[in-house]
Structure formats: structure tokens, C-alpha cells
mmCIF file of C-alpha atoms and ligand atoms in Angstrom:
data_model
loop_
_atom_site.group_PDB
_atom_site.id
_atom_site.type_symbol
_atom_site.label_atom_id
_atom_site.label_comp_id
_atom_site.label_asym_id
_atom_site.label_seq_id
_atom_site.Cartn_x
_atom_site.Cartn_y
_atom_site.Cartn_z
ATOM 1 C CA MET A 1 -29.197 -14.094 -27.828
ATOM 2 C CA THR A 2 -30.342 -16.860 -25.477
ATOM 3 C CA VAL A 3 -32.992 -16.347 -22.830
ATOM 4 C CA THR A 4 -30.355 -16.546 -20.047
ATOM 5 C CA SER A 5 -28.064 -13.938 -21.520
ATOM 6 C CA GLY A 6 -31.076 -11.691 -22.159
ATOM 7 C CA LYS A 7 -31.967 -11.893 -18.455
ATOM 8 C CA SER A 8 -28.351 -11.327 -17.569
ATOM 9 C CA GLU A 9 -28.195 -8.139 -19.667
ATOM 10 C CA ILE A 10 -31.375 -6.805 -18.064
ATOM 11 C CA LEU A 11 -30.005 -7.412 -14.551
ATOM 12 C CA LYS A 12 -26.610 -5.891 -15.365
ATOM 13 C CA ASN A 13 -28.203 -2.795 -16.874
ATOM 14 C CA ARG A 14 -30.407 -2.413 -13.840
ATOM 15 C CA LEU A 15 -27.482 -2.673 -11.408
ATOM 16 C CA VAL A 16 -25.363 -0.251 -13.446
ATOM 17 C CA GLU A 17 -28.150 2.319 -13.711
ATOM 18 C CA LEU A 18 -28.892 2.169 -10.000
ATOM 19 C CA ALA A 19 -25.201 2.389 -9.014
ATOM 20 C CA ARG A 20 -24.688 5.390 -11.297
ATOM 21 C CA ASP A 21 -27.753 7.175 -9.882
ATOM 22 C CA LEU A 22 -26.279 6.682 -6.387
ATOM 23 C CA ILE A 23 -22.794 7.910 -7.399
ATOM 24 C CA LEU A 24 -24.360 11.154 -8.724
ATOM 25 C CA ILE A 25 -25.327 12.099 -5.155
ATOM 26 C CA PRO A 26 -22.149 13.405 -3.426
ATOM 27 C CA SER A 27 -22.997 11.929 -0.012
ATOM 28 C CA THR A 28 -19.835 12.946 1.850
ATOM 29 C CA ARG A 29 -19.732 13.797 5.545
ATOM 30 C CA ASP A 30 -19.297 17.529 4.897
ATOM 31 C CA ARG A 31 -22.528 17.564 2.851
ATOM 32 C CA PRO A 32 -25.300 16.540 5.284
ATOM 33 C CA ASP A 33 -28.010 17.597 2.803
ATOM 34 C CA GLU A 34 -26.654 15.190 0.218
ATOM 35 C CA ILE A 35 -26.457 12.405 2.824
ATOM 36 C CA GLU A 36 -30.179 13.082 3.505
ATOM 37 C CA ARG A 37 -30.963 13.099 -0.203
ATOM 38 C CA CYS A 38 -29.137 9.813 -0.731
ATOM 39 C CA MET A 39 -30.968 8.234 2.239
ATOM 40 C CA GLU A 40 -34.286 9.418 0.763
ATOM 41 C CA PHE A 41 -33.417 7.894 -2.600
ATOM 42 C CA VAL A 42 -32.483 4.559 -1.001
ATOM 43 C CA VAL A 43 -35.543 4.375 1.251
ATOM 44 C CA ASN A 44 -37.861 5.216 -1.676
ATOM 45 C CA HIS A 45 -36.282 2.425 -3.636
ATOM 46 C CA ALA A 46 -36.680 -0.105 -0.834
ATOM 47 C CA GLU A 47 -40.261 0.783 0.095
ATOM 48 C CA ALA A 48 -42.887 -1.818 -0.745
ATOM 49 C CA GLU A 49 -46.357 -2.645 0.548
ATOM 50 C CA SER A 50 -45.189 -5.448 2.797
ATOM 51 C CA VAL A 51 -42.374 -3.566 4.571
ATOM 52 C CA GLU A 52 -42.021 -0.882 7.245
ATOM 53 C CA VAL A 53 -39.326 1.769 7.379
ATOM 54 C CA ARG A 54 -37.780 2.956 10.659
ATOM 55 C CA ARG A 55 -35.590 6.048 10.539
ATOM 56 C CA PHE A 56 -32.999 7.250 13.037
ATOM 57 C CA ALA A 57 -30.625 10.215 13.319
ATOM 58 C CA GLU A 58 -28.047 9.468 16.023
ATOM 59 C CA GLU A 59 -25.825 12.533 16.554
ATOM 60 C CA GLY A 60 -26.953 13.853 13.176
ATOM 61 C CA SER A 61 -26.097 10.682 11.228
ATOM 62 C CA PRO A 62 -29.228 9.326 9.556
ATOM 63 C CA SER A 63 -29.837 5.613 9.291
ATOM 64 C CA ALA A 64 -32.813 3.496 8.261
ATOM 65 C CA VAL A 65 -33.942 -0.071 8.854
ATOM 66 C CA VAL A 66 -36.509 -1.591 6.506
ATOM 67 C CA LEU A 67 -38.209 -4.707 7.837
ATOM 68 C CA PRO A 68 -41.117 -6.854 6.732
ATOM 69 C CA ALA A 69 -44.256 -5.909 8.670
ATOM 70 C CA ALA A 70 -44.473 -7.656 12.065
ATOM 71 C CA ILE A 71 -40.956 -9.130 11.866
ATOM 72 C CA GLU A 72 -38.553 -7.725 14.485
ATOM 73 C CA ARG A 73 -35.649 -10.072 13.896
ATOM 74 C CA PRO A 74 -35.282 -11.003 10.208
ATOM 75 C CA ASP A 75 -33.504 -14.232 9.251
ATOM 76 C CA VAL A 76 -31.175 -12.198 7.055
ATOM 77 C CA MET A 77 -30.297 -8.491 7.191
ATOM 78 C CA LEU A 78 -28.600 -6.730 4.276
ATOM 79 C CA LEU A 79 -26.311 -3.873 5.376
ATOM 80 C CA ALA A 80 -24.686 -0.972 3.542
ATOM 81 C CA HIS A 81 -23.422 2.548 4.137
ATOM 82 C CA ILE A 82 -24.233 5.474 1.846
ATOM 83 C CA ASP A 83 -21.383 7.779 2.911
ATOM 84 C CA VAL A 84 -18.372 8.116 0.631
ATOM 85 C CA VAL A 85 -14.938 9.551 1.393
ATOM 86 C CA ALA A 86 -14.720 13.189 0.203
ATOM 87 C CA ARG A 87 -12.547 13.756 -2.838
ATOM 88 C CA PRO A 88 -10.232 16.748 -3.440
ATOM 89 C CA GLU A 89 -12.043 19.982 -4.278
ATOM 90 C CA GLY A 90 -13.190 20.247 -7.856
ATOM 91 C CA THR A 91 -13.814 16.489 -8.198
ATOM 92 C CA GLU A 92 -17.041 15.773 -10.042
ATOM 93 C CA TYR A 93 -19.303 13.138 -8.545
ATOM 94 C CA ARG A 94 -20.047 11.531 -11.871
ATOM 95 C CA SER A 95 -19.466 8.089 -13.260
ATOM 96 C CA SER A 96 -18.427 6.536 -16.542
ATOM 97 C CA VAL A 97 -18.674 3.003 -17.863
ATOM 98 C CA ARG A 98 -15.707 1.527 -19.732
ATOM 99 C CA ASP A 99 -13.844 -1.794 -19.959
ATOM 100 C CA GLY A 100 -16.670 -3.553 -18.105
ATOM 101 C CA ARG A 101 -16.299 -1.302 -15.068
ATOM 102 C CA ILE A 102 -18.139 1.617 -13.476
ATOM 103 C CA TYR A 103 -15.696 4.386 -12.572
ATOM 104 C CA GLY A 104 -16.709 7.076 -10.079
ATOM 105 C CA PRO A 105 -16.367 8.289 -6.474
ATOM 106 C CA GLY A 106 -17.798 5.657 -4.131
ATOM 107 C CA SER A 107 -18.420 3.122 -6.943
ATOM 108 C CA GLY A 108 -16.495 0.375 -5.123
ATOM 109 C CA ASP A 109 -17.065 1.591 -1.539
ATOM 110 C CA MET A 110 -19.918 0.982 -1.621
ATOM 111 C CA LYS A 111 -22.552 2.366 -3.986
ATOM 112 C CA GLY A 112 -22.126 -0.456 -6.485
ATOM 113 C CA GLU A 113 -22.688 -2.961 -3.662
ATOM 114 C CA LEU A 114 -25.631 -0.944 -2.362
ATOM 115 C CA ALA A 115 -27.228 -1.174 -5.829
ATOM 116 C CA ILE A 116 -26.954 -4.986 -5.621
ATOM 117 C CA LEU A 117 -28.603 -5.068 -2.178
ATOM 118 C CA LEU A 118 -31.402 -2.692 -3.213
ATOM 119 C CA ALA A 119 -32.240 -4.694 -6.342
ATOM 120 C CA LEU A 120 -32.151 -7.929 -4.355
ATOM 121 C CA PHE A 121 -34.304 -6.581 -1.528
ATOM 122 C CA ARG A 122 -36.914 -5.322 -3.974
ATOM 123 C CA ASP A 123 -36.996 -8.535 -6.004
ATOM 124 C CA PHE A 124 -37.482 -10.741 -2.956
ATOM 125 C CA HIS A 125 -40.205 -8.583 -1.420
ATOM 126 C CA GLU A 126 -42.053 -8.337 -4.731
ATOM 127 C CA ARG A 127 -41.895 -12.058 -5.391
ATOM 128 C CA ARG A 128 -42.410 -13.194 -1.773
ATOM 129 C CA PRO A 129 -44.187 -10.467 0.247
ATOM 130 C CA GLY A 130 -43.390 -10.807 3.969
ATOM 131 C CA VAL A 131 -40.159 -12.754 3.376
ATOM 132 C CA SER A 132 -37.893 -12.557 6.448
ATOM 133 C CA LEU A 133 -35.340 -10.235 4.845
ATOM 134 C CA GLY A 134 -34.342 -6.835 6.251
ATOM 135 C CA LEU A 135 -32.239 -3.922 5.030
ATOM 136 C CA ALA A 136 -30.172 -1.530 7.177
ATOM 137 C CA ILE A 137 -28.618 1.631 5.739
ATOM 138 C CA THR A 138 -26.146 3.809 7.655
ATOM 139 C CA SER A 139 -24.227 7.007 6.869
ATOM 140 C CA ASP A 140 -21.109 7.179 9.072
ATOM 141 C CA GLU A 141 -19.095 4.038 8.267
ATOM 142 C CA GLU A 142 -16.147 6.037 6.935
ATOM 143 C CA HIS A 143 -15.989 7.790 10.326
ATOM 144 C CA GLY A 144 -16.078 4.741 12.551
ATOM 145 C CA GLY A 145 -19.693 3.550 12.380
ATOM 146 C CA ASN A 146 -20.492 4.590 15.970
ATOM 147 C CA HIS A 147 -23.671 6.417 14.987
ATOM 148 C CA GLY A 148 -24.638 3.910 12.317
ATOM 149 C CA THR A 149 -24.142 0.159 12.625
ATOM 150 C CA ARG A 150 -22.971 0.337 16.230
ATOM 151 C CA PHE A 151 -25.988 2.445 17.197
ATOM 152 C CA LEU A 152 -28.451 0.138 15.404
ATOM 153 C CA PHE A 153 -27.178 -3.006 17.143
ATOM 154 C CA GLU A 154 -26.039 -1.698 20.540
ATOM 155 C CA LYS A 155 -28.573 1.041 21.283
ATOM 156 C CA ALA A 156 -31.589 0.489 19.020
ATOM 157 C CA GLY A 157 -31.236 -3.269 19.732
ATOM 158 C CA PHE A 158 -31.678 -4.664 16.218
ATOM 159 C CA ARG A 159 -30.814 -8.334 15.716
ATOM 160 C CA CYS A 160 -30.917 -10.772 12.810
ATOM 161 C CA GLY A 161 -30.085 -14.400 12.025
ATOM 162 C CA VAL A 162 -27.280 -13.590 9.561
ATOM 163 C CA ALA A 163 -25.923 -10.255 8.302
ATOM 164 C CA ILE A 164 -24.706 -9.645 4.754
ATOM 165 C CA LEU A 165 -22.192 -6.799 4.525
ATOM 166 C CA PRO A 166 -20.482 -6.470 1.122
ATOM 167 C CA ASP A 167 -17.752 -4.083 2.346
ATOM 168 C CA SER A 168 -14.749 -6.431 2.538
ATOM 169 C CA GLY A 169 -13.303 -9.586 0.916
ATOM 170 C CA THR A 170 -13.966 -10.642 -2.718
ATOM 171 C CA ILE A 171 -16.376 -13.125 -4.292
ATOM 172 C CA HIS A 172 -13.904 -15.978 -3.891
ATOM 173 C CA ASP A 173 -12.312 -14.745 -0.661
ATOM 174 C CA ILE A 174 -14.666 -14.613 2.264
ATOM 175 C CA ALA A 175 -13.339 -12.581 5.183
ATOM 176 C CA VAL A 176 -13.699 -14.600 8.379
ATOM 177 C CA GLU A 177 -11.343 -12.716 10.671
ATOM 178 C CA GLU A 178 -10.652 -9.019 11.069
ATOM 179 C CA LYS A 179 -8.115 -7.346 13.331
ATOM 180 C CA GLY A 180 -9.238 -5.277 16.298
ATOM 181 C CA ILE A 181 -8.346 -1.591 16.563
ATOM 182 C CA LEU A 182 -6.996 0.571 19.372
ATOM 183 C CA HIS A 183 -6.466 4.283 18.814
ATOM 184 C CA LEU A 184 -4.621 5.555 21.853
ATOM 185 C CA ARG A 185 -3.378 9.017 22.827
ATOM 186 C CA LEU A 186 -0.218 9.262 24.976
ATOM 187 C CA MET A 187 0.275 12.525 26.875
ATOM 188 C CA ALA A 188 3.066 13.998 29.032
ATOM 189 C CA HIS A 189 3.085 17.253 31.008
ATOM 190 C CA GLY A 190 5.693 19.214 32.958
ATOM 191 C CA PRO A 191 6.836 22.738 33.694
ATOM 192 C CA SER A 192 8.204 24.360 30.555
ATOM 193 C CA GLY A 193 11.844 25.420 30.601
ATOM 194 C CA HIS A 194 14.634 27.032 28.654
ATOM 195 C CA ALA A 195 16.414 24.767 26.199
ATOM 196 C CA SER A 196 19.839 26.056 27.298
ATOM 197 C CA ARG A 197 19.351 24.331 30.684
ATOM 198 C CA PRO A 198 17.679 21.005 29.815
ATOM 199 C CA TRP A 199 18.865 19.411 33.097
ATOM 200 C CA LEU A 200 16.454 21.571 35.048
ATOM 201 C CA VAL A 201 13.212 20.074 33.672
ATOM 202 C CA GLU A 202 11.931 16.706 32.544
ATOM 203 C CA ASN A 203 11.134 17.343 28.886
ATOM 204 C CA PRO A 204 7.587 16.026 28.067
ATOM 205 C CA MET A 205 8.478 15.796 24.362
ATOM 206 C CA GLU A 206 11.456 13.553 25.079
ATOM 207 C CA ARG A 207 9.402 11.437 27.488
ATOM 208 C CA ILE A 208 6.780 10.885 24.769
ATOM 209 C CA ILE A 209 9.409 10.005 22.144
ATOM 210 C CA ALA A 210 11.098 7.530 24.518
ATOM 211 C CA ALA A 211 7.759 5.951 25.474
ATOM 212 C CA VAL A 212 6.763 5.560 21.810
ATOM 213 C CA ALA A 213 10.101 3.859 21.094
ATOM 214 C CA ARG A 214 9.565 1.408 23.979
ATOM 215 C CA VAL A 215 6.027 0.627 22.777
ATOM 216 C CA GLN A 216 7.302 0.102 19.211
ATOM 217 C CA ASN A 217 10.011 -2.269 20.484
ATOM 218 C CA HIS A 218 7.468 -4.299 22.369
ATOM 219 C CA PHE A 219 5.231 -4.617 19.302
ATOM 220 C CA ALA A 220 8.231 -5.588 17.154
ATOM 221 C CA SER A 221 8.781 -8.527 19.529
ATOM 222 C CA LEU A 222 5.231 -9.783 18.800
ATOM 223 C CA GLN A 223 5.899 -10.296 15.063
ATOM 224 C CA ARG A 224 5.095 -13.759 13.746
ATOM 225 C CA GLY A 225 5.443 -15.081 10.184
ATOM 226 C CA ASP A 226 5.276 -13.239 6.885
ATOM 227 C CA ASP A 227 1.534 -12.622 6.684
ATOM 228 C CA HIS A 228 1.614 -9.924 9.397
ATOM 229 C CA TRP A 229 -1.153 -11.691 11.320
ATOM 230 C CA HIS A 230 0.185 -10.273 14.585
ATOM 231 C CA PRO A 231 -0.360 -7.006 16.481
ATOM 232 C CA THR A 232 1.063 -3.918 14.748
ATOM 233 C CA CYS A 233 1.581 -0.375 16.002
ATOM 234 C CA ALA A 234 1.833 2.761 13.867
ATOM 235 C CA VAL A 235 2.513 6.254 15.236
ATOM 236 C CA THR A 236 0.064 8.511 13.385
ATOM 237 C CA GLN A 237 0.369 11.863 15.208
ATOM 238 C CA ILE A 238 2.957 13.634 17.357
ATOM 239 C CA TYR A 239 1.968 16.988 18.743
ATOM 240 C CA THR A 240 3.093 19.857 20.950
ATOM 241 C CA GLU A 241 1.689 23.359 21.259
ATOM 242 C CA ASN A 242 5.234 24.763 21.374
ATOM 243 C CA ARG A 243 6.204 27.084 18.488
ATOM 244 C CA VAL A 244 9.455 28.414 19.979
ATOM 245 C CA PRO A 245 12.772 26.734 19.071
ATOM 246 C CA ASN A 246 14.541 27.382 22.390
ATOM 247 C CA ARG A 247 11.692 26.507 24.731
ATOM 248 C CA ILE A 248 11.114 23.101 26.308
ATOM 249 C CA PRO A 249 7.358 22.529 25.973
ATOM 250 C CA SER A 250 5.084 21.890 28.922
ATOM 251 C CA HIS A 251 2.931 19.407 27.028
ATOM 252 C CA ALA A 252 3.411 16.772 24.328
ATOM 253 C CA GLN A 253 1.302 13.967 22.917
ATOM 254 C CA ALA A 254 1.399 11.136 20.401
ATOM 255 C CA VAL A 255 -1.357 9.019 18.868
ATOM 256 C CA LEU A 256 -0.898 5.310 18.165
ATOM 257 C CA ASP A 257 -2.966 3.198 15.755
ATOM 258 C CA ILE A 258 -2.685 -0.399 16.959
ATOM 259 C CA ARG A 259 -4.228 -3.374 15.113
ATOM 260 C CA PHE A 260 -4.468 -6.817 16.695
ATOM 261 C CA PRO A 261 -5.782 -10.244 15.629
ATOM 262 C CA PRO A 262 -7.736 -12.697 17.783
ATOM 263 C CA PRO A 263 -7.194 -14.060 20.394
ATOM 264 C CA TYR A 264 -5.738 -10.731 21.638
ATOM 265 C CA SER A 265 -8.295 -8.495 23.332
ATOM 266 C CA GLY A 266 -8.360 -4.718 23.621
ATOM 267 C CA ARG A 267 -7.643 -5.079 27.343
ATOM 268 C CA GLU A 268 -4.493 -7.175 26.749
ATOM 269 C CA ILE A 269 -3.214 -4.679 24.187
ATOM 270 C CA LEU A 270 -3.798 -1.808 26.634
ATOM 271 C CA GLU A 271 -1.775 -3.711 29.233
ATOM 272 C CA ILE A 272 1.096 -4.156 26.772
ATOM 273 C CA VAL A 273 1.138 -0.399 26.155
ATOM 274 C CA ALA A 274 0.824 0.340 29.881
ATOM 275 C CA GLN A 275 3.947 -1.732 30.624
ATOM 276 C CA SER A 276 6.007 0.114 28.016
ATOM 277 C CA ALA A 277 4.591 3.587 28.588
ATOM 278 C CA ASP A 278 4.562 3.500 32.363
ATOM 279 C CA GLY A 279 4.153 6.981 33.869
ATOM 280 C CA ILE A 280 2.666 8.386 30.659
ATOM 281 C CA GLU A 281 -0.971 9.463 30.661
ATOM 282 C CA ARG A 282 -3.101 7.391 28.260
ATOM 283 C CA GLU A 283 -6.481 8.147 26.697
ATOM 284 C CA ILE A 284 -8.460 5.673 24.593
ATOM 285 C CA ILE A 285 -9.856 7.271 21.435
ATOM 286 C CA VAL A 286 -11.329 4.117 19.881
ATOM 287 C CA VAL A 287 -11.178 0.488 20.892
ATOM 288 C CA ALA A 288 -12.793 -2.371 18.977
ATOM 289 C CA GLU A 289 -12.278 -6.082 19.495
ATOM 290 C CA PRO A 290 -11.114 -8.346 16.656
ATOM 291 C CA THR A 291 -13.848 -10.295 14.910
ATOM 292 C CA HIS A 292 -14.034 -13.949 14.089
ATOM 293 C CA VAL A 293 -16.988 -15.399 12.206
ATOM 294 C CA ALA A 294 -17.842 -18.923 11.138
ATOM 295 C CA PRO A 295 -19.260 -18.615 7.610
ATOM 296 C CA ASP A 296 -22.684 -20.076 6.839
ATOM 297 C CA PRO A 297 -22.132 -23.395 4.954
ATOM 298 C CA LEU A 298 -25.203 -22.555 2.832
ATOM 299 C CA TYR A 299 -23.408 -19.425 1.601
ATOM 300 C CA LEU A 300 -20.250 -21.344 0.737
ATOM 301 C CA ALA A 301 -22.401 -23.842 -1.199
ATOM 302 C CA ALA A 302 -24.259 -21.038 -3.039
ATOM 303 C CA THR A 303 -20.942 -19.479 -4.101
ATOM 304 C CA GLU A 304 -19.655 -22.779 -5.440
ATOM 305 C CA GLU A 305 -22.898 -23.483 -7.304
ATOM 306 C CA ILE A 306 -22.863 -20.117 -9.088
ATOM 307 C CA THR A 307 -19.123 -19.792 -9.786
ATOM 308 C CA GLY A 308 -18.041 -23.438 -9.965
ATOM 309 C CA VAL A 309 -15.256 -22.721 -7.467
ATOM 310 C CA ALA A 310 -15.216 -23.247 -3.701
ATOM 311 C CA PRO A 311 -14.453 -19.942 -1.934
ATOM 312 C CA ARG A 312 -11.404 -19.457 0.317
ATOM 313 C CA LEU A 313 -11.633 -18.150 3.847
ATOM 314 C CA ILE A 314 -9.322 -15.187 4.422
ATOM 315 C CA ARG A 315 -8.179 -12.693 7.080
ATOM 316 C CA GLU A 316 -8.491 -8.924 6.770
ATOM 317 C CA HIS A 317 -6.094 -6.411 8.320
ATOM 318 C CA GLY A 318 -8.607 -3.553 8.223
ATOM 319 C CA GLY A 319 -11.591 -3.423 10.538
ATOM 320 C CA SER A 320 -15.153 -3.020 9.269
ATOM 321 C CA ASP A 321 -18.553 -2.399 10.806
ATOM 322 C CA ALA A 322 -18.860 -6.197 11.134
ATOM 323 C CA ARG A 323 -17.369 -5.963 14.639
ATOM 324 C CA TYR A 324 -20.490 -4.214 15.937
ATOM 325 C CA ILE A 325 -22.619 -7.138 14.719
ATOM 326 C CA CYS A 326 -20.319 -10.112 15.500
ATOM 327 C CA GLN A 327 -20.217 -9.183 19.179
ATOM 328 C CA PHE A 328 -23.821 -10.433 19.480
ATOM 329 C CA GLY A 329 -22.928 -13.827 18.007
ATOM 330 C CA ILE A 330 -24.465 -12.920 14.632
ATOM 331 C CA PRO A 331 -22.538 -14.347 11.643
ATOM 332 C CA VAL A 332 -21.582 -11.676 9.099
ATOM 333 C CA ILE A 333 -21.015 -12.597 5.454
ATOM 334 C CA MET A 334 -18.290 -10.341 4.059
ATOM 335 C CA THR A 335 -17.713 -10.634 0.319
ATOM 336 C CA ARG A 336 -17.785 -8.087 -2.469
ATOM 337 C CA PRO A 337 -17.362 -7.728 -6.231
ATOM 338 C CA LEU A 338 -14.016 -6.853 -7.831
ATOM 339 C CA VAL A 339 -13.199 -3.244 -6.899
ATOM 340 C CA GLY A 340 -10.161 -0.978 -7.116
ATOM 341 C CA ASN A 341 -8.665 2.424 -6.176
ATOM 342 C CA LEU A 342 -10.998 2.752 -3.186
ATOM 343 C CA HIS A 343 -11.057 6.278 -1.667
ATOM 344 C CA ALA A 344 -8.847 7.471 -4.557
ATOM 345 C CA GLU A 345 -8.976 8.783 -8.091
ATOM 346 C CA ASN A 346 -10.484 6.395 -10.664
ATOM 347 C CA GLU A 347 -12.261 4.214 -8.103
ATOM 348 C CA TRP A 348 -14.027 1.375 -9.918
ATOM 349 C CA ILE A 349 -16.269 -1.668 -9.589
ATOM 350 C CA ASP A 350 -16.400 -4.563 -12.059
ATOM 351 C CA ILE A 351 -19.865 -5.028 -13.602
ATOM 352 C CA ALA A 352 -19.714 -8.769 -14.369
ATOM 353 C CA SER A 353 -18.743 -9.518 -10.756
ATOM 354 C CA MET A 354 -21.658 -7.348 -9.545
ATOM 355 C CA GLU A 355 -23.985 -9.666 -11.417
ATOM 356 C CA THR A 356 -22.190 -12.748 -10.059
ATOM 357 C CA LEU A 357 -22.510 -11.524 -6.491
ATOM 358 C CA TYR A 358 -26.198 -10.762 -7.046
ATOM 359 C CA ARG A 359 -26.712 -14.355 -8.264
ATOM 360 C CA ILE A 360 -24.831 -15.805 -5.279
ATOM 361 C CA TYR A 361 -26.906 -13.764 -2.821
ATOM 362 C CA GLU A 362 -30.083 -14.750 -4.667
ATOM 363 C CA ARG A 363 -29.193 -18.455 -4.528
ATOM 364 C CA TYR A 364 -28.216 -18.195 -0.865
ATOM 365 C CA LEU A 365 -31.450 -16.420 0.116
ATOM 366 C CA GLU A 366 -33.513 -18.982 -1.767
ATOM 367 C CA LYS A 367 -31.884 -21.719 0.325
ATOM 368 C CA LYS A 368 -31.960 -19.760 3.574
ATOM 369 C CA LEU A 369 -35.373 -18.080 3.511
ATOM 370 C CA THR A 370 -37.734 -20.997 3.266
ATOM 371 C CA ARG A 371 -40.826 -19.065 4.426
ATOM 372 C CA PRO A 372 -43.151 -17.636 3.239
HETATM 373 ZN ZN1 ZN B 401 -17.052 0.858 2.998
#
């Protein structure tokens, strides 16, 4: 065994052990005690003499920011969430290692990635105490990130030079654009009536169905090309309180999930819906602007040096917590190891690519963090 491969084995074992320890804690939203326990584990791991820990609990969602003493705005901030999507009852929160992968709930989203960040954070602060590198851990990403990343940047006012968020993309595909999101509720009301005399009342259910069809038609006209990089609209809920077959309901509603790329803005998308659903009451549930980030050339160079291949810049249809950071002009680096079956049975993360990503981050930070 050569010296290099010996070092490589030690690092891989360390990352695997740490990821598996994290997977063992079932930190799902319905288990706040386990979320606390996982946060405790992570903070203990990140604590060092030269850093300070700040803890928050916005609306019951704990988060923590670990910064070098006397540095308010680190050059680079590492970000991760500890929450995992709950699995069907009876699922065991355990992991197994086979075929070069770690299998287990949350392995790919994102406890394996969190293990990489924790190991990296510790290594840098041990080797270079006071280095301008921060770590932010949140616990509500799977439920929108409002009380986690959004809170830390919008309300608590944290800033950094560059953010690293391994929750999207791959090692060779760096996500540089993400679609915006609009979750919108459409509502119609009217006097209820008897279904034998439909001409007597304006049926709220039929008004909602017709409005949804008009909105869908409008979005269909915005389609461009085969890569679906255009606004899309999915109807995700249709609801009425009516349980009687022969009664015309007095209330009906539908929920739309709309995704839109730059340069569309949330306001423009709302106007499109308003034109098609004129006369229908509208309530915004969530709105988030699309993100566009220019990747750090130093990061692209670090990736090529470690892997021998220049990375590609890609677009993502899903939205991540990056949007809460990008809005302040902070570049966000979004890459991650090979992962699969996220949020589902047999979720996995590839161990060799965990090591590769660690090495890329390490090389990048060595270039980026010149002091101390
Ligand atoms: Zn995630």
C-alpha cells in the first residue's frame, strides 16, 4: 500500500463512520428531540478552541452557526441541514455499507455530505486556527428552509464571501441556475345550491376548474425547447368541504405549484395567473425567486485539478436553500457526491465520490483562504 492510498483509506473510513453515526439519529420533523440530539452531535464535532458557536431556535427549528472567534463574515461558509424526510412507519434508521456505497435514510440528503463538511471544518481549524471558515447547520430544509437558512441570512443577518452547499448538482455538474417557486391557492365562494337547479347559482367548484384550465393553457403557451427550461404549472390540490352528491358547494379551492426560470420574477408569474384567473381569490403560500450564480473560477480550477476533468455548468429544476443566500449577491457552490433514491427506500451515497468531493473542497479552500 502506498502512502497516498493509506491516507485515502483513513479519510474514507472517517467519512463513512461519521456519516453512519449521523444516519443512526432519526432527525425527522416529527421527532424534535432527535433533531436536538443530532444538532448536539454536530456542534460537539465542530467545536474547537478557536471557534465560537451561536445557537438559534426560530419557531422551534434549531440552527447553529460556528465561526472563528472575532470573525463576523467568514470568507467561506459551509452549509448543511440535519433534517431528513420521514420514512414509512417501521423503517429502521440504520445504515449498511455495500458495493462502495452507504445505504440508509438521509445518507444522500444530506448526512453523507454533512460528514464531509464536518471533517473538513475540523481539519482546517486544527491545522490553521482562526482560518476564515464558518459552518451553518439548519433543521428545516425539507420544509422550506424559512426557519433555517432564510432566518440565518434574512433575520439574523449572517453573511459570507462564498457559500458551499452540497445539496444539489454532482461533482462534475455544478448547478448555476435554479427555478423559482410559487405555491398559490385559488379560492372561489358563492351561495350553495341544489344540484337539480344549477342555473340558479354560480358553482364555485366549476369556477375553480375553469380557472385552473385557463392558467394551464397559459403556461402551456410558455413552453420552449426540450429541456423544460420554461415556467411550468402543476395542480397539486383541489378541495371542497362538500360531502353531499346533490349539493353545489359554497366554497372550492385549488393549489398550484409553479416553477419558473430566470429572468421571470415571482411578480411576473403572479400577473400571468391573475390574467387567467381573473375574479378568483388568490393567496400566496410560498414565493421564491429563481437563482442565478456565477461560479468561483477557483472552484472550477480545483475540481479540474483533482478529477482531471473540467466541470459542466448545469440548471436545476428544483429549488434549494441557495435562493436565500444568492439574494444577497453571495455566490453559492452547489455540487455533491453521487447519490440515489433520495427520500425513498434504499437511499445511498457513493463513498469514493465523497472522498473526491472532500479533496476538491480542500484544494479550493487552500487556494481561497490565504490567511492565516
Ligand atoms: Zn437536502
